[in-house]
C-alpha positions as a Markdown table, in Angstrom:
| # | Residue | x | y | z |
|---|---|---|---|---|
| 1 | Met | 1.0 | -55.7 | -30.6 |
| 2 | Asn | -1.7 | -53.7 | -29.0 |
| 3 | Arg | -1.2 | -50.0 | -29.0 |
| 4 | Ala | -1.7 | -48.0 | -25.8 |
| 5 | Ala | -5.0 | -46.5 | -25.1 |
| 6 | Gly | -5.1 | -42.9 | -26.3 |
| 7 | Ala | -2.1 | -43.4 | -28.6 |
| 8 | Asp | -1.9 | -41.1 | -31.6 |
| 9 | Pro | -3.7 | -42.9 | -34.4 |
| 10 | Ser | -1.7 | -41.0 | -37.1 |
| 11 | His | 1.6 | -42.8 | -36.1 |
| 12 | Leu | 0.7 | -46.2 | -37.4 |
| 13 | Pro | 0.2 | -45.0 | -41.1 |
| 14 | Leu | 3.4 | -43.0 | -41.0 |
| 15 | Glu | 5.3 | -46.0 | -39.6 |
| 16 | Arg | 4.3 | -48.0 | -42.6 |
| 17 | Val | 5.8 | -45.5 | -45.1 |
| 18 | Arg | 9.3 | -46.3 | -46.5 |
| 19 | Ile | 11.5 | -43.6 | -47.9 |
| 20 | Val | 13.7 | -45.3 | -50.5 |
| 21 | Leu | 16.7 | -43.4 | -51.9 |
| 22 | Ser | 18.2 | -45.0 | -55.0 |
| 23 | His | 21.9 | -44.7 | -55.9 |
| 24 | Thr | 22.5 | -41.6 | -53.8 |
| 25 | Ser | 25.8 | -40.1 | -54.8 |
| 26 | His | 26.4 | -37.7 | -51.9 |
| 27 | Pro | 26.2 | -38.9 | -48.3 |
| 28 | Gly | 25.3 | -35.4 | -47.1 |
| 29 | Asn | 22.0 | -35.7 | -49.0 |
| 30 | Ile | 21.3 | -39.0 | -47.1 |
| 31 | Gly | 21.7 | -37.2 | -43.8 |
| 32 | Ala | 19.6 | -34.2 | -44.9 |
| 33 | Ala | 16.9 | -36.5 | -46.1 |
| 34 | Ala | 16.9 | -38.3 | -42.7 |
| 35 | Arg | 16.5 | -35.0 | -41.0 |
| 36 | Ala | 13.6 | -34.0 | -43.2 |
| 37 | Met | 11.9 | -37.3 | -42.5 |
| 38 | Lys | 12.3 | -37.1 | -38.7 |
| 39 | Thr | 10.9 | -33.6 | -38.5 |
| 40 | Met | 7.7 | -35.0 | -40.1 |
| 41 | Gly | 7.5 | -38.2 | -38.1 |
| 42 | Leu | 8.8 | -40.7 | -40.7 |
| 43 | Thr | 11.3 | -43.3 | -39.5 |
| 44 | Arg | 11.8 | -45.9 | -42.3 |
| 45 | Leu | 14.8 | -45.1 | -44.5 |
| 46 | Leu | 16.1 | -47.6 | -47.1 |
| 47 | Leu | 19.1 | -47.0 | -49.4 |
| 48 | Val | 19.7 | -48.7 | -52.7 |
| 49 | Asn | 23.4 | -48.9 | -53.5 |
| 50 | Pro | 24.5 | -45.5 | -52.0 |
| 51 | Lys | 27.9 | -44.4 | -53.2 |
| 52 | Arg | 29.1 | -43.7 | -49.7 |
| 53 | Phe | 27.4 | -44.9 | -46.6 |
| 54 | Pro | 27.8 | -45.0 | -43.7 |
| 55 | Asp | 29.7 | -41.7 | -43.9 |
| 56 | Glu | 30.6 | -39.0 | -41.3 |
| 57 | Glu | 29.1 | -36.3 | -43.5 |
| 58 | Ala | 25.7 | -38.1 | -43.5 |
| 59 | Phe | 25.6 | -37.9 | -39.7 |
| 60 | Val | 26.7 | -34.3 | -39.7 |
| 61 | Arg | 23.9 | -33.3 | -42.1 |
| 62 | Ala | 21.3 | -35.4 | -40.2 |
| 63 | Ala | 21.6 | -32.9 | -37.3 |
| 64 | Gly | 20.1 | -35.1 | -34.6 |
| 65 | Ala | 18.4 | -37.7 | -36.9 |
| 66 | Asp | 21.3 | -40.1 | -36.2 |
| 67 | Asp | 18.8 | -42.8 | -35.1 |
| 68 | Leu | 17.3 | -42.9 | -38.6 |
| 69 | Leu | 20.7 | -43.4 | -40.2 |
| 70 | Ala | 21.6 | -46.1 | -37.6 |
| 71 | Thr | 18.6 | -48.1 | -38.6 |
| 72 | Ala | 18.7 | -47.3 | -42.3 |
| 73 | Arg | 18.7 | -50.5 | -44.4 |
| 74 | Val | 21.1 | -50.7 | -47.4 |
| 75 | Cys | 19.7 | -52.8 | -50.3 |
| 76 | Ser | 21.3 | -54.1 | -53.4 |
| 77 | Ser | 18.3 | -53.3 | -55.7 |
| 78 | Val | 15.1 | -51.4 | -55.9 |
| 79 | Asp | 13.2 | -54.7 | -55.9 |
| 80 | Glu | 14.8 | -55.6 | -52.6 |
| 81 | Ala | 13.9 | -52.2 | -51.1 |
| 82 | Leu | 10.3 | -52.5 | -52.3 |
| 83 | Ala | 9.9 | -56.1 | -51.2 |
| 84 | Asp | 6.6 | -56.8 | -49.3 |
| 85 | Thr | 5.2 | -53.4 | -50.1 |
| 86 | Arg | 1.6 | -53.1 | -51.2 |
| 87 | Phe | 1.9 | -49.7 | -53.0 |
| 88 | Ala | 4.9 | -47.7 | -54.3 |
| 89 | Cys | 5.2 | -44.2 | -55.8 |
| 90 | Ala | 8.2 | -43.0 | -57.9 |
| 91 | Val | 9.0 | -39.3 | -57.3 |
| 92 | Thr | 10.1 | -37.8 | -60.6 |
| 93 | Ala | 9.8 | -34.4 | -62.3 |
| 94 | Arg | 9.8 | -36.0 | -65.8 |
| 95 | Gln | 6.6 | -37.1 | -67.4 |
| 96 | Arg | 7.0 | -40.6 | -68.9 |
| 97 | Asn | 5.1 | -42.0 | -71.9 |
| 98 | Leu | 5.6 | -45.5 | -70.5 |
| 99 | Gly | 4.9 | -45.7 | -66.8 |
| 100 | Pro | 2.3 | -45.4 | -64.1 |
| 101 | Pro | 0.0 | -42.4 | -64.0 |
| 102 | Pro | 1.2 | -39.2 | -62.3 |
| 103 | Leu | -0.1 | -37.6 | -59.2 |
| 104 | Ala | 0.7 | -34.2 | -57.6 |
| 105 | Ala | 2.4 | -34.5 | -54.2 |
| 106 | Arg | -0.7 | -33.6 | -52.1 |
| 107 | Ala | -3.0 | -36.0 | -53.9 |
| 108 | Ala | -0.3 | -38.7 | -53.8 |
| 109 | Ala | 0.1 | -38.3 | -50.0 |
| 110 | Ala | -3.6 | -38.9 | -49.4 |
| 111 | Glu | -3.5 | -42.0 | -51.6 |
| 112 | Ile | -0.3 | -43.3 | -50.0 |
| 113 | Leu | -1.7 | -42.9 | -46.5 |
| 114 | Ala | -5.0 | -44.6 | -47.5 |
| 115 | Arg | -3.0 | -47.6 | -48.8 |
| 116 | Thr | -1.2 | -48.1 | -45.5 |
| 117 | Gly | -4.3 | -49.9 | -44.4 |
| 118 | Asp | -3.2 | -52.7 | -46.8 |
| 119 | Gly | 0.4 | -52.9 | -45.5 |
| 120 | Glu | 3.7 | -51.3 | -46.2 |
| 121 | Val | 4.0 | -48.5 | -48.8 |
| 122 | Ala | 7.0 | -46.7 | -50.3 |
| 123 | Leu | 8.2 | -43.5 | -51.9 |
| 124 | Leu | 11.1 | -44.0 | -54.3 |
| 125 | Phe | 13.6 | -41.1 | -55.0 |
| 126 | Gly | 16.3 | -41.3 | -57.6 |
| 127 | Asn | 19.9 | -40.2 | -57.9 |
| 128 | Glu | 20.7 | -36.5 | -57.5 |
| 129 | Thr | 21.9 | -36.1 | -61.1 |
| 130 | Ala | 20.0 | -38.6 | -63.2 |
| 131 | Gly | 16.9 | -39.2 | -61.2 |
| 132 | Leu | 15.1 | -42.5 | -61.6 |
| 133 | Ser | 15.5 | -44.7 | -64.6 |
| 134 | Asn | 12.5 | -45.9 | -66.6 |
| 135 | Val | 13.1 | -49.4 | -65.2 |
| 136 | Glu | 12.9 | -48.1 | -61.6 |
| 137 | Val | 9.8 | -46.1 | -62.3 |
| 138 | Gln | 8.0 | -49.1 | -63.7 |
| 139 | Arg | 8.5 | -50.9 | -60.4 |
| 140 | Cys | 5.9 | -48.5 | -58.9 |
| 141 | Gln | 2.2 | -48.0 | -59.2 |
| 142 | Arg | 2.2 | -44.2 | -59.5 |
| 143 | Thr | 4.6 | -41.4 | -60.3 |
| 144 | Val | 4.6 | -38.3 | -58.0 |
| 145 | Phe | 5.6 | -34.8 | -59.0 |
| 146 | Ile | 6.0 | -31.7 | -57.0 |
| 147 | Pro | 4.2 | -28.8 | -58.8 |
| 148 | Ala | 7.2 | -26.5 | -58.7 |
| 149 | Asn | 7.9 | -23.4 | -60.9 |
| 150 | Pro | 7.8 | -24.7 | -64.4 |
| 151 | Asp | 10.7 | -22.4 | -65.4 |
| 152 | Tyr | 12.9 | -23.9 | -62.7 |
| 153 | Gly | 11.7 | -27.1 | -61.0 |
| 154 | Ser | 15.0 | -28.5 | -59.8 |
| 155 | Leu | 14.8 | -29.5 | -56.2 |
| 156 | Asn | 17.6 | -30.8 | -54.0 |
| 157 | Leu | 17.0 | -34.5 | -53.1 |
| 158 | Ala | 16.5 | -33.7 | -49.4 |
| 159 | Ala | 14.2 | -30.8 | -50.3 |
| 160 | Ala | 12.0 | -33.1 | -52.3 |
| 161 | Val | 11.9 | -35.6 | -49.4 |
| 162 | Gln | 10.9 | -32.7 | -47.1 |
| 163 | Val | 8.0 | -31.7 | -49.3 |
| 164 | Leu | 6.6 | -35.2 | -49.6 |
| 165 | Ala | 7.2 | -35.9 | -45.9 |
| 166 | Tyr | 5.3 | -32.7 | -45.1 |
| 167 | Glu | 2.4 | -33.7 | -47.3 |
| 168 | Leu | 2.3 | -37.1 | -45.7 |
| 169 | Arg | 2.1 | -35.6 | -42.2 |
| 170 | Leu | -0.7 | -33.3 | -43.3 |
| 171 | Ala | -2.6 | -36.2 | -44.7 |
| 172 | Ala | -2.0 | -38.3 | -41.6 |
| 173 | Phe | -3.4 | -35.6 | -39.3 |
| 174 | Ala | -6.3 | -34.7 | -41.7 |
| 175 | Asn | -4.6 | -31.4 | -42.5 |
| 176 | Asp | -4.4 | -30.3 | -38.9 |
| 177 | Pro | -1.2 | -31.6 | -37.3 |
| 178 | Pro | -0.5 | -30.6 | -33.7 |
| 179 | Ala | 1.7 | -27.6 | -33.2 |
| 180 | Cys | 5.4 | -28.4 | -32.5 |
| 181 | Ser | 6.9 | -26.0 | -30.0 |
| 182 | Arg | 9.1 | -26.3 | -27.0 |
| 183 | Thr | 8.7 | -22.6 | -26.0 |
| 184 | Val | 6.9 | -21.6 | -22.9 |
| 185 | Ala | 3.3 | -20.7 | -23.7 |
| 186 | Phe | 2.8 | -17.0 | -24.1 |
| 187 | Ala | -0.8 | -17.0 | -22.8 |
| 188 | Ser | -1.8 | -17.2 | -19.1 |
| 189 | Pro | -5.1 | -18.4 | -17.6 |
| 190 | Pro | -8.1 | -16.1 | -17.9 |
| 191 | Ala | -8.4 | -13.6 | -15.1 |
| 192 | Ser | -11.0 | -14.3 | -12.4 |
| 193 | His | -14.0 | -12.2 | -11.8 |
| 194 | Gln | -12.6 | -10.9 | -8.6 |
| 195 | Asp | -9.3 | -9.9 | -10.2 |
| 196 | Ile | -11.1 | -8.0 | -12.9 |
| 197 | Glu | -13.4 | -6.2 | -10.5 |
| 198 | Arg | -10.4 | -5.2 | -8.3 |
| 199 | Phe | -8.7 | -3.9 | -11.5 |
| 200 | Tyr | -11.7 | -1.7 | -12.3 |
| 201 | Gln | -11.8 | -0.3 | -8.8 |
| 202 | His | -8.1 | 0.4 | -9.0 |
| 203 | Leu | -8.5 | 2.1 | -12.4 |
| 204 | Glu | -11.3 | 4.2 | -11.1 |
| 205 | Arg | -9.3 | 5.3 | -8.1 |
| 206 | Val | -6.3 | 6.4 | -10.2 |
| 207 | Met | -8.5 | 8.2 | -12.7 |
| 208 | Val | -10.2 | 10.2 | -9.9 |
| 209 | Arg | -6.9 | 11.0 | -8.2 |
| 210 | Ser | -5.3 | 12.1 | -11.4 |
| 211 | Gly | -8.2 | 14.4 | -12.3 |
| 212 | Phe | -9.1 | 12.4 | -15.4 |
| 213 | Leu | -12.4 | 11.3 | -14.0 |
| 214 | Asp | -14.8 | 13.6 | -12.2 |
| 215 | Pro | -16.8 | 11.4 | -9.8 |
| 216 | Gln | -19.6 | 13.9 | -9.8 |
| 217 | Arg | -19.9 | 13.8 | -13.6 |
| 218 | Pro | -18.7 | 10.3 | -14.6 |
| 219 | Arg | -20.8 | 10.2 | -17.8 |
| 220 | Arg | -20.3 | 6.9 | -19.5 |
| 221 | Leu | -16.5 | 6.6 | -19.1 |
| 222 | Leu | -16.4 | 3.6 | -16.8 |
| 223 | Pro | -19.0 | 1.5 | -18.8 |
| 224 | Lys | -17.0 | 2.3 | -22.0 |
| 225 | Leu | -13.8 | 1.2 | -20.4 |
| 226 | Arg | -15.5 | -2.0 | -19.1 |
| 227 | Arg | -16.6 | -2.7 | -22.7 |
| 228 | Leu | -13.1 | -2.0 | -24.0 |
| 229 | Phe | -11.4 | -4.4 | -21.6 |
| 230 | Gly | -14.2 | -6.9 | -21.8 |
| 231 | Arg | -13.5 | -7.3 | -25.5 |
| 232 | Ala | -9.8 | -8.1 | -24.7 |
| 233 | Ala | -10.8 | -11.1 | -22.6 |
| 234 | Leu | -8.1 | -10.2 | -20.0 |
| 235 | Glu | -5.7 | -12.9 | -18.8 |
| 236 | Arg | -4.3 | -13.1 | -15.3 |
| 237 | Asp | -0.8 | -11.8 | -16.3 |
| 238 | Glu | -2.4 | -8.9 | -18.2 |
| 239 | Ile | -4.3 | -7.9 | -15.1 |
| 240 | Asn | -1.1 | -8.0 | -13.1 |
| 241 | Ile | 0.6 | -5.8 | -15.7 |
| 242 | Leu | -2.2 | -3.3 | -15.8 |
| 243 | Arg | -2.3 | -3.0 | -12.0 |
| 244 | Gly | 1.4 | -2.7 | -11.8 |
| 245 | Leu | 1.1 | 0.3 | -14.2 |
| 246 | Leu | -1.6 | 1.8 | -12.1 |
| 247 | Asp | 0.6 | 1.3 | -9.0 |
| 248 | Ala | 3.4 | 3.2 | -10.7 |
| 249 | Val | 1.1 | 6.1 | -11.6 |
| 250 | Glu | -0.2 | 6.3 | -8.0 |
| 251 | Arg | 3.4 | 6.4 | -6.7 |
| 252 | Gln | 4.3 | 9.2 | -9.0 |
| 253 | Ser | 1.1 | 11.1 | -8.1 |
| 254 | Thr | 2.0 | 10.8 | -4.4 |
| 255 | Thr | 5.6 | 11.9 | -4.9 |
| 256 | Arg | 4.5 | 15.0 | -6.8 |
| 257 | Tyr | 1.9 | 15.8 | -4.1 |
| 258 | Val | 4.6 | 15.6 | -1.4 |
| 259 | Asp | 7.0 | 17.8 | -3.4 |
| 260 | Arg | 4.3 | 20.5 | -3.7 |
| 261 | His | 3.0 | 20.2 | -0.1 |
| 262 | Pro | 5.8 | 19.3 | 2.2 |
| 263 | Glu | 4.0 | 21.0 | 5.1 |
| 264 | Gly | 1.2 | 18.4 | 4.9 |
| 265 | Ile | 3.6 | 15.6 | 5.9 |
| 266 | Asp | 4.0 | 14.9 | 9.6 |
| 267 | Asp | 7.5 | 14.3 | 11.0 |
């Protein structure tokens, strides 16, 4: 199928990555793993003989990643889960004398994404308590470890999935993934030349009226202020804030003048 013009080229490699969870004992970890995957753009979840699935707790822990659970494929063996893959990595903290060579998570992610050009690839995670067996590890071409604290390297299953999913996303976007935010942008458009000049005129008028600036002896005050605000690269909203402040100062000055000179005001 042809992809739409301008489609994100990083999606295709991530779509070819399978996350395989073998003999998961707690359904909550399946849901949490699905959540970790979805936050990083991974969608392919395969389960090898899970103890309880489907299960309500999995959907609760998925926290909105229900679609990944709904499409998760349950397999009877690791061989079935890895069928038709071209490259597979076993995630394990234990170094094995017999088994594929180990890679740290970041290096593994780069190789996994590179291998998606050949077809489907997989990351295999083991049981929460026992991890992966030697037989399961030997079904893979690499082992992957997360370089955690050597004095305490025990990660929850979903946390391990999150780390690898994050590294895969970084690799897919060449270490520069797009920002993910639904908040309203804080910045506003740059202020126009006219708006900036009106602000300077307003500022000068207020400084003169307040007595801060002597128009007969201005010295270099205005050029210095221009340099100061020029460095700030003022935005439209910022100009509006500053001019609102100047308006408030002018109103206060006018009020004080009227209080001191009521005879100067016509009825």
